[in-house]
Tab-separated table of C-alpha atoms in Angstrom:
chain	number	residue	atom	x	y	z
A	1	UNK	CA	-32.017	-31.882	5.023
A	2	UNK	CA	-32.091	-29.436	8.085
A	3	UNK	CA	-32.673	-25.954	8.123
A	4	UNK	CA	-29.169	-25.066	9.459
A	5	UNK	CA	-27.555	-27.355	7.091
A	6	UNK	CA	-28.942	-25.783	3.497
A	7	UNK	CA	-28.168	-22.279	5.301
A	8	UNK	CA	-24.107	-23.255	5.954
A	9	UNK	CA	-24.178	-24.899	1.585
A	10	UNK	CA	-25.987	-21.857	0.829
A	11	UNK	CA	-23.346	-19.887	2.311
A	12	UNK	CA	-20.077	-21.057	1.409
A	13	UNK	CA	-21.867	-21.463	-2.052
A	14	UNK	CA	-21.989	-17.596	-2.220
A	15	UNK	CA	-18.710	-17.815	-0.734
A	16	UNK	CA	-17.194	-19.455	-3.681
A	17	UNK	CA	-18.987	-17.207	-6.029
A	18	UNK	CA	-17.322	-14.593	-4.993
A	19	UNK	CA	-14.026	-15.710	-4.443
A	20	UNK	CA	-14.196	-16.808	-8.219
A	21	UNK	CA	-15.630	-13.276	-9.365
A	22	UNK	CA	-12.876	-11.723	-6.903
A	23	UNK	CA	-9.860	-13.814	-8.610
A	24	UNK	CA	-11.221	-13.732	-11.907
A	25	UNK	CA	-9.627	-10.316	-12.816
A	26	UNK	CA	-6.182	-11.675	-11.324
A	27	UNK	CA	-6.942	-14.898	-13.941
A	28	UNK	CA	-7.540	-12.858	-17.305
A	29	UNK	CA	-4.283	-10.820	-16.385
A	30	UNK	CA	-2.204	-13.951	-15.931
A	31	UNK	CA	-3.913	-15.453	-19.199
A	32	UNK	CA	-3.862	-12.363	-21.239
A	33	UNK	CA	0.254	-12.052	-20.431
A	34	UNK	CA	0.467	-15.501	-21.981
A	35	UNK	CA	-1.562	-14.357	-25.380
A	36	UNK	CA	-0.888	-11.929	-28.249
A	37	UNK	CA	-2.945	-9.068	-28.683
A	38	UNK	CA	-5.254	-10.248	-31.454
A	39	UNK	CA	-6.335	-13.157	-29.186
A	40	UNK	CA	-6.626	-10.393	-26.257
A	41	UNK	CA	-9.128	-8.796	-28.152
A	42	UNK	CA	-11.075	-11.618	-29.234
A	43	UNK	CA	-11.533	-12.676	-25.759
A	44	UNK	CA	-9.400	-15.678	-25.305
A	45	UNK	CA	-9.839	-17.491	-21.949
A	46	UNK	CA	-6.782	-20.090	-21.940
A	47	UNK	CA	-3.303	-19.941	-21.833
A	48	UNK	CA	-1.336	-19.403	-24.446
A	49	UNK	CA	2.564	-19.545	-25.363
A	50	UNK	CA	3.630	-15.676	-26.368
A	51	UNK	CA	4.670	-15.505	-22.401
A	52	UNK	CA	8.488	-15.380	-23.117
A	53	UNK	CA	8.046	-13.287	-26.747
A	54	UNK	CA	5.490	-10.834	-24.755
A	55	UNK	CA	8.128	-10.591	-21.419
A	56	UNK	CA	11.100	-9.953	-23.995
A	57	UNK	CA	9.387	-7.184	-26.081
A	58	UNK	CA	8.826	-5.214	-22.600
A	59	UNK	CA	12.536	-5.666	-21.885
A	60	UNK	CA	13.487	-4.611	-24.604
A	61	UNK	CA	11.504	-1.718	-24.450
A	62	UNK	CA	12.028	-0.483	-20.968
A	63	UNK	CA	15.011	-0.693	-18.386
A	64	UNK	CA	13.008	-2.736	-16.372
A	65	UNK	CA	15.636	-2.932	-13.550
A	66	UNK	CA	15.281	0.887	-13.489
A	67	UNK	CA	11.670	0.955	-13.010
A	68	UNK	CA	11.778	-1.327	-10.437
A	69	UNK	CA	14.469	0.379	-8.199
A	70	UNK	CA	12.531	3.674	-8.813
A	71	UNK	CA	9.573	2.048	-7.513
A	72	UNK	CA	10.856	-0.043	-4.649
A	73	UNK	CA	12.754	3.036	-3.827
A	74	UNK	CA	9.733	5.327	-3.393
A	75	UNK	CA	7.660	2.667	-1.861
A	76	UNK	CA	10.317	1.888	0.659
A	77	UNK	CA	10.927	5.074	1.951
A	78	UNK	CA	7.619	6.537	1.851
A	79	UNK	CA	6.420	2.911	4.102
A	80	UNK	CA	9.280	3.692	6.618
A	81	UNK	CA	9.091	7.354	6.903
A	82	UNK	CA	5.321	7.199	6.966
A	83	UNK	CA	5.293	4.055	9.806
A	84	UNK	CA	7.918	5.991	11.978
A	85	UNK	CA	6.043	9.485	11.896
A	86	UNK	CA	2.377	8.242	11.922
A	87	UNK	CA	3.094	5.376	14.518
A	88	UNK	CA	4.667	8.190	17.066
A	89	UNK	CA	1.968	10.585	16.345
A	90	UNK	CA	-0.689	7.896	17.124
A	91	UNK	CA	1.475	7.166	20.393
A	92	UNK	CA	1.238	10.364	21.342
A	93	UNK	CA	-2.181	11.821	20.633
A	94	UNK	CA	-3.032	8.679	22.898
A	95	UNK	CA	-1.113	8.667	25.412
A	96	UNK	CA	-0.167	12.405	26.379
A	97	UNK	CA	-3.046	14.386	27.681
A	98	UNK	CA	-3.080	17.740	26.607
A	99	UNK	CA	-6.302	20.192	26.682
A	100	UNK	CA	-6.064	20.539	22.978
A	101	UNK	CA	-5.429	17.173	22.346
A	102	UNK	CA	-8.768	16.242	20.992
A	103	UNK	CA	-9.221	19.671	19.037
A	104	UNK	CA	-5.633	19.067	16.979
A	105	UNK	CA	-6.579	15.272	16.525
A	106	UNK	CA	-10.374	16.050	15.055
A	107	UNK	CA	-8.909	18.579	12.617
A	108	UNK	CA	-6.323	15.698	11.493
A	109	UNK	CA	-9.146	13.748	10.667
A	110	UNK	CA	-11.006	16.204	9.024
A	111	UNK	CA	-8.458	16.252	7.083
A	112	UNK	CA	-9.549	12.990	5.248
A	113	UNK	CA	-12.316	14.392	4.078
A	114	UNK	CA	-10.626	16.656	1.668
A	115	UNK	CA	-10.155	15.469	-2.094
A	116	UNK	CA	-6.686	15.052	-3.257
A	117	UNK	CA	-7.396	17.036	-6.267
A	118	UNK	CA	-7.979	19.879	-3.904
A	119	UNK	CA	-4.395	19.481	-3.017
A	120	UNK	CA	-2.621	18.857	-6.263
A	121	UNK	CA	-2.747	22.550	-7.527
A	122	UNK	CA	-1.014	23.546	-3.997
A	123	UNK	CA	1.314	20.873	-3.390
A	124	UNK	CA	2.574	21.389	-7.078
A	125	UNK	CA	3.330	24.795	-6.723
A	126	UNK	CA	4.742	24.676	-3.238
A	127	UNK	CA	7.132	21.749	-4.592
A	128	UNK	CA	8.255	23.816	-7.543
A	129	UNK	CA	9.619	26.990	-5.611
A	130	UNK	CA	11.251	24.539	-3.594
A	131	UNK	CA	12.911	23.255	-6.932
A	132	UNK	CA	11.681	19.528	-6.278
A	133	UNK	CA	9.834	19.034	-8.969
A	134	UNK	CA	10.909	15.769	-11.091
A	135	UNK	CA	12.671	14.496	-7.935
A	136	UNK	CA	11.464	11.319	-6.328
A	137	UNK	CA	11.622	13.645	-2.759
A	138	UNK	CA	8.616	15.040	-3.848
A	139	UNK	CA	6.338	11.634	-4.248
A	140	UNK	CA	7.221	10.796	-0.958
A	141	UNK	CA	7.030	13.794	1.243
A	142	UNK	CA	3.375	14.098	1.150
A	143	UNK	CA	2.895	10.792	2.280
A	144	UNK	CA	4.742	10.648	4.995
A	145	UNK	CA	2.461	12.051	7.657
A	146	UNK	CA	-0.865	10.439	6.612
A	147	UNK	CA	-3.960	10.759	8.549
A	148	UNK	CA	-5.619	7.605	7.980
A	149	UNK	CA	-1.943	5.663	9.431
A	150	UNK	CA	-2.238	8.191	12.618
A	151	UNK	CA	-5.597	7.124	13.322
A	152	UNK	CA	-4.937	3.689	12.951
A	153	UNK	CA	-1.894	3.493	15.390
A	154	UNK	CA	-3.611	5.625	17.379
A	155	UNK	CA	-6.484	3.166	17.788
A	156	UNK	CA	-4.003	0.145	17.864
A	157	UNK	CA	-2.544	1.679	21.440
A	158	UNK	CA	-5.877	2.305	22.878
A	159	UNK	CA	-5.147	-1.913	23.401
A	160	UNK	CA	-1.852	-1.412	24.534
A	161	UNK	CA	-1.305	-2.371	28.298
A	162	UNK	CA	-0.505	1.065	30.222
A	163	UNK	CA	0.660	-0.557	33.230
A	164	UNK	CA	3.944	-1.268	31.158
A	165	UNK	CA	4.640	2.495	30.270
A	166	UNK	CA	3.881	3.485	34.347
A	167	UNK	CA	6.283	0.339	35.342
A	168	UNK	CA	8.950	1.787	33.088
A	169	UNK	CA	8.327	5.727	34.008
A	170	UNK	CA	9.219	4.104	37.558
A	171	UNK	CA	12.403	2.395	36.525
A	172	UNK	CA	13.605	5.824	35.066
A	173	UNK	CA	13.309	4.870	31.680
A	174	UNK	CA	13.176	7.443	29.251
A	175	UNK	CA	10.330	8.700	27.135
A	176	UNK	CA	11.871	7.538	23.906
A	177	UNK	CA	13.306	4.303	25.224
A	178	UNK	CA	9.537	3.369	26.693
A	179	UNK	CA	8.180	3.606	22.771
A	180	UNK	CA	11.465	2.309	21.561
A	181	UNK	CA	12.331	-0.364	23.858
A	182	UNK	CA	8.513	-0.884	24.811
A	183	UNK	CA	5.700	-0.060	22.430
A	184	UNK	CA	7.704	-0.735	19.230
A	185	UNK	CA	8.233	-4.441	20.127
A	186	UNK	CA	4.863	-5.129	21.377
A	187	UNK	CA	3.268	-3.473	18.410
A	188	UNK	CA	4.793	-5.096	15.804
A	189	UNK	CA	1.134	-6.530	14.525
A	190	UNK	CA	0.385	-3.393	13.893
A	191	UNK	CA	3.104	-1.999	12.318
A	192	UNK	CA	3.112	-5.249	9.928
A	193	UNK	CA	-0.088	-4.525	8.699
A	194	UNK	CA	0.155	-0.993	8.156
A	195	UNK	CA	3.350	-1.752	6.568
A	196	UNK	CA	1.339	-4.099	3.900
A	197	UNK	CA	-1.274	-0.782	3.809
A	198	UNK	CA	1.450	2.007	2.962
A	199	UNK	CA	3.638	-0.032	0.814
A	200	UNK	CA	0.809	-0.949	-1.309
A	201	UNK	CA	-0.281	2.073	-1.345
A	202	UNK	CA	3.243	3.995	-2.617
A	203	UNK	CA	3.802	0.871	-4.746
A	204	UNK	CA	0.707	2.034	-6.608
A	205	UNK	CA	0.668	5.548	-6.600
A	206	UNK	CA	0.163	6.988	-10.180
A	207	UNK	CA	-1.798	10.149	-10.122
A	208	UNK	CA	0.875	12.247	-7.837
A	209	UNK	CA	4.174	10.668	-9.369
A	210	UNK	CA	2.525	11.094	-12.800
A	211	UNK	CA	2.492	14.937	-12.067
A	212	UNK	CA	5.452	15.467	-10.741
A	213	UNK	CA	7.860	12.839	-12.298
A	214	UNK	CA	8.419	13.815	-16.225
A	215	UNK	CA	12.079	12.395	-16.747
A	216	UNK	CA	12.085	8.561	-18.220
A	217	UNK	CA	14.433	7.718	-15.750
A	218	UNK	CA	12.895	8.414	-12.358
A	219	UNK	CA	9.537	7.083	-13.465
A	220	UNK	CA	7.815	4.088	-11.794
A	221	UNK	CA	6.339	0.764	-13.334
A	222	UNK	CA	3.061	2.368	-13.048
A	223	UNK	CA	3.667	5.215	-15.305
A	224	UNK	CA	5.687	3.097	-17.811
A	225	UNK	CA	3.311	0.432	-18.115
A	226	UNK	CA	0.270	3.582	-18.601
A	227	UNK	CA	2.366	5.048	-21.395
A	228	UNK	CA	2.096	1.713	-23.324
A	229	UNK	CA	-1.727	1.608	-22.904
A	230	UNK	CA	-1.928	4.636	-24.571
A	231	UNK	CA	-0.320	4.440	-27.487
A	232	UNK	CA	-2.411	4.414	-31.154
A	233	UNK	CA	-2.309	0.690	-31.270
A	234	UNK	CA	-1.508	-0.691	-27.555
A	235	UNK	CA	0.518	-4.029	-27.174
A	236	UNK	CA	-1.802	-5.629	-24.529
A	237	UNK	CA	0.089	-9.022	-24.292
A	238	UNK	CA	3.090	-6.603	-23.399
A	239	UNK	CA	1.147	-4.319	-21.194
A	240	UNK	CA	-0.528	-7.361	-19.409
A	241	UNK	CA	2.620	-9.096	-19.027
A	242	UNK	CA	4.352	-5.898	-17.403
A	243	UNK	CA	1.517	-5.344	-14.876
A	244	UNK	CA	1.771	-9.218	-13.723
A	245	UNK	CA	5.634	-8.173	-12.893
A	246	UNK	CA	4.390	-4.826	-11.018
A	247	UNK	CA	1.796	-7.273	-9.274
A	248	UNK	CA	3.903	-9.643	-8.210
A	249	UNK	CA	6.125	-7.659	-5.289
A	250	UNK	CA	2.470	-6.466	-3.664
A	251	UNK	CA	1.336	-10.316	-3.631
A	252	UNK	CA	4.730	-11.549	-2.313
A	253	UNK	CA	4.422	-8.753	0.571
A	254	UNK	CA	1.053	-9.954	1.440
A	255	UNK	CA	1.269	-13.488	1.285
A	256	UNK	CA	4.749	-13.182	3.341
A	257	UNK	CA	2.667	-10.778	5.633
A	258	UNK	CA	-0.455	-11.832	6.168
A	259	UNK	CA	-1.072	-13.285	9.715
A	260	UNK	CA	0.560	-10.295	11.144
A	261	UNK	CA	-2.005	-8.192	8.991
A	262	UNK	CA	-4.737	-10.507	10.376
A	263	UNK	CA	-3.716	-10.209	13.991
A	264	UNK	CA	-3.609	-6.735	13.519
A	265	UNK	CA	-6.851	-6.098	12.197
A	266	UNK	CA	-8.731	-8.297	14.581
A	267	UNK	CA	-7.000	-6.341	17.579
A	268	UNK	CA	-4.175	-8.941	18.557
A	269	UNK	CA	-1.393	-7.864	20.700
A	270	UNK	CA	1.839	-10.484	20.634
């Protein structure tokens, strides 16, 4: 056997390994929403057949149609908001010159560098003497303009073809029609993927809503299903089953997604 050959088995050999340690979280979920929580906690590897008893105690337990339109509704209009702010900023910080241009755009990005529990003592107060406290306004306003999304739009037009913006400056067309009419359609790669990024992202927030959110009604799956897992004696088959259902809209999105995300990421303009 060649040299080259036991190389490439060795390789997709590791491969596999970690494809199977890398899905063998989402397995144990799956099988632990199918189990009670005695055989949860004595490690039980197959299926079993509490799927529908463990999927009827959480519905009985929770307006689940509730926690999912509080959810999708953050996650929805934090994605939008945050594409159609962060996607212009990127635009612009790329394609308008300006002398400070550089200066504003490296403080942005310092700007990652700061812990978010640096911000939570602020941001709380700020939000309370604006009275938007326990409001779902105030999970999605700070992620609207997000640093990380700038810089990443911002990167995706250093690809974009210039000549198109100069041939439409020419033609008269307005500013906003060029990234309306112009950029928006070209990009749309990009704004997939970061799309699949910031709804994720929202669709798993926990930290901020858990601060800010303290009404049963206006909280998300995430902070539902958390209250479970800390009660005295926690129903795992019930929690397990519940954070399958909160899984399931992120995989869907991904799966439906994903060769825009790829083309994205690997710099591909359509």
């Amino acid at each position: 056997m060649s040299r080259s050959r036991i190389q490439n088995i060795s390789m997709h050999v590791f491969l596999l390994l970690m494809s199977l340690i890398s899905l063998f979280p989402f397995y144990w979920m799956v099988v632990s929403s199918t189990n009670k929580t005695s055989d949860i906690n004595m490690g039980k590897f197959t299926f079993g057949d509490q799927l529908l008893v463990n999927f009827n105690n959480l519905t009985s337990q929770v307006d689940l149609p509730l926690i999912f339109w509080n959810t999708s509704k953050i996650a929805l209009l934090s994605t939008f908001a945050t594409l159609a702010v962060c996607s212009i900023a990127g635009y612009a910080f790329e394609i308008y010159q300006s002398k400070n241009r550089d200066r504003v755009y490296a403080a942005l990005l310092t700007t990652m560098m700061i812990p978010f529990a640096a911000l939570m003592i602020p941001l709380f107060t700020m939000f309370g003497k604006a009275g938007l406290l326990d409001t779902h306004l105030a999970v999605i306003l700070p992620t609207v303009s997000g640093a990380f999304i700038i810089f990443y739009f911002r990167q995706c037009t250093k690809t974009f073809p210039k000549e198109l913006i100069d041939a439409a400056r020419v033609d008269g067309v307005k500013e906003w029609k060029i990234f309306l009419y112009v950029y928006v359609p070209i990009m749309r790669s990009s704004y997939s993927a970061a799309f699949i990024i910031v709804f994720m992202a929202s669709w798993n927030a926990f930290l901020w809503p858990l601060i800010v959110l303290q009404s049963s009604d206006l909280k998300t799956i995430n902070l539902v299903l958390s209250s479970f897992a800390s009660a005295y004696a926690p129903d795992f088959g019930l929690i397990m089953v519940g954070t399958v259902v909160s899984t399931l809209p992120s995989l869907l999105l991904f799966f439906a997604m994903q060769k825009q995300f790829i083309a994205s990421m690997t710099g591909a303009i359509k």
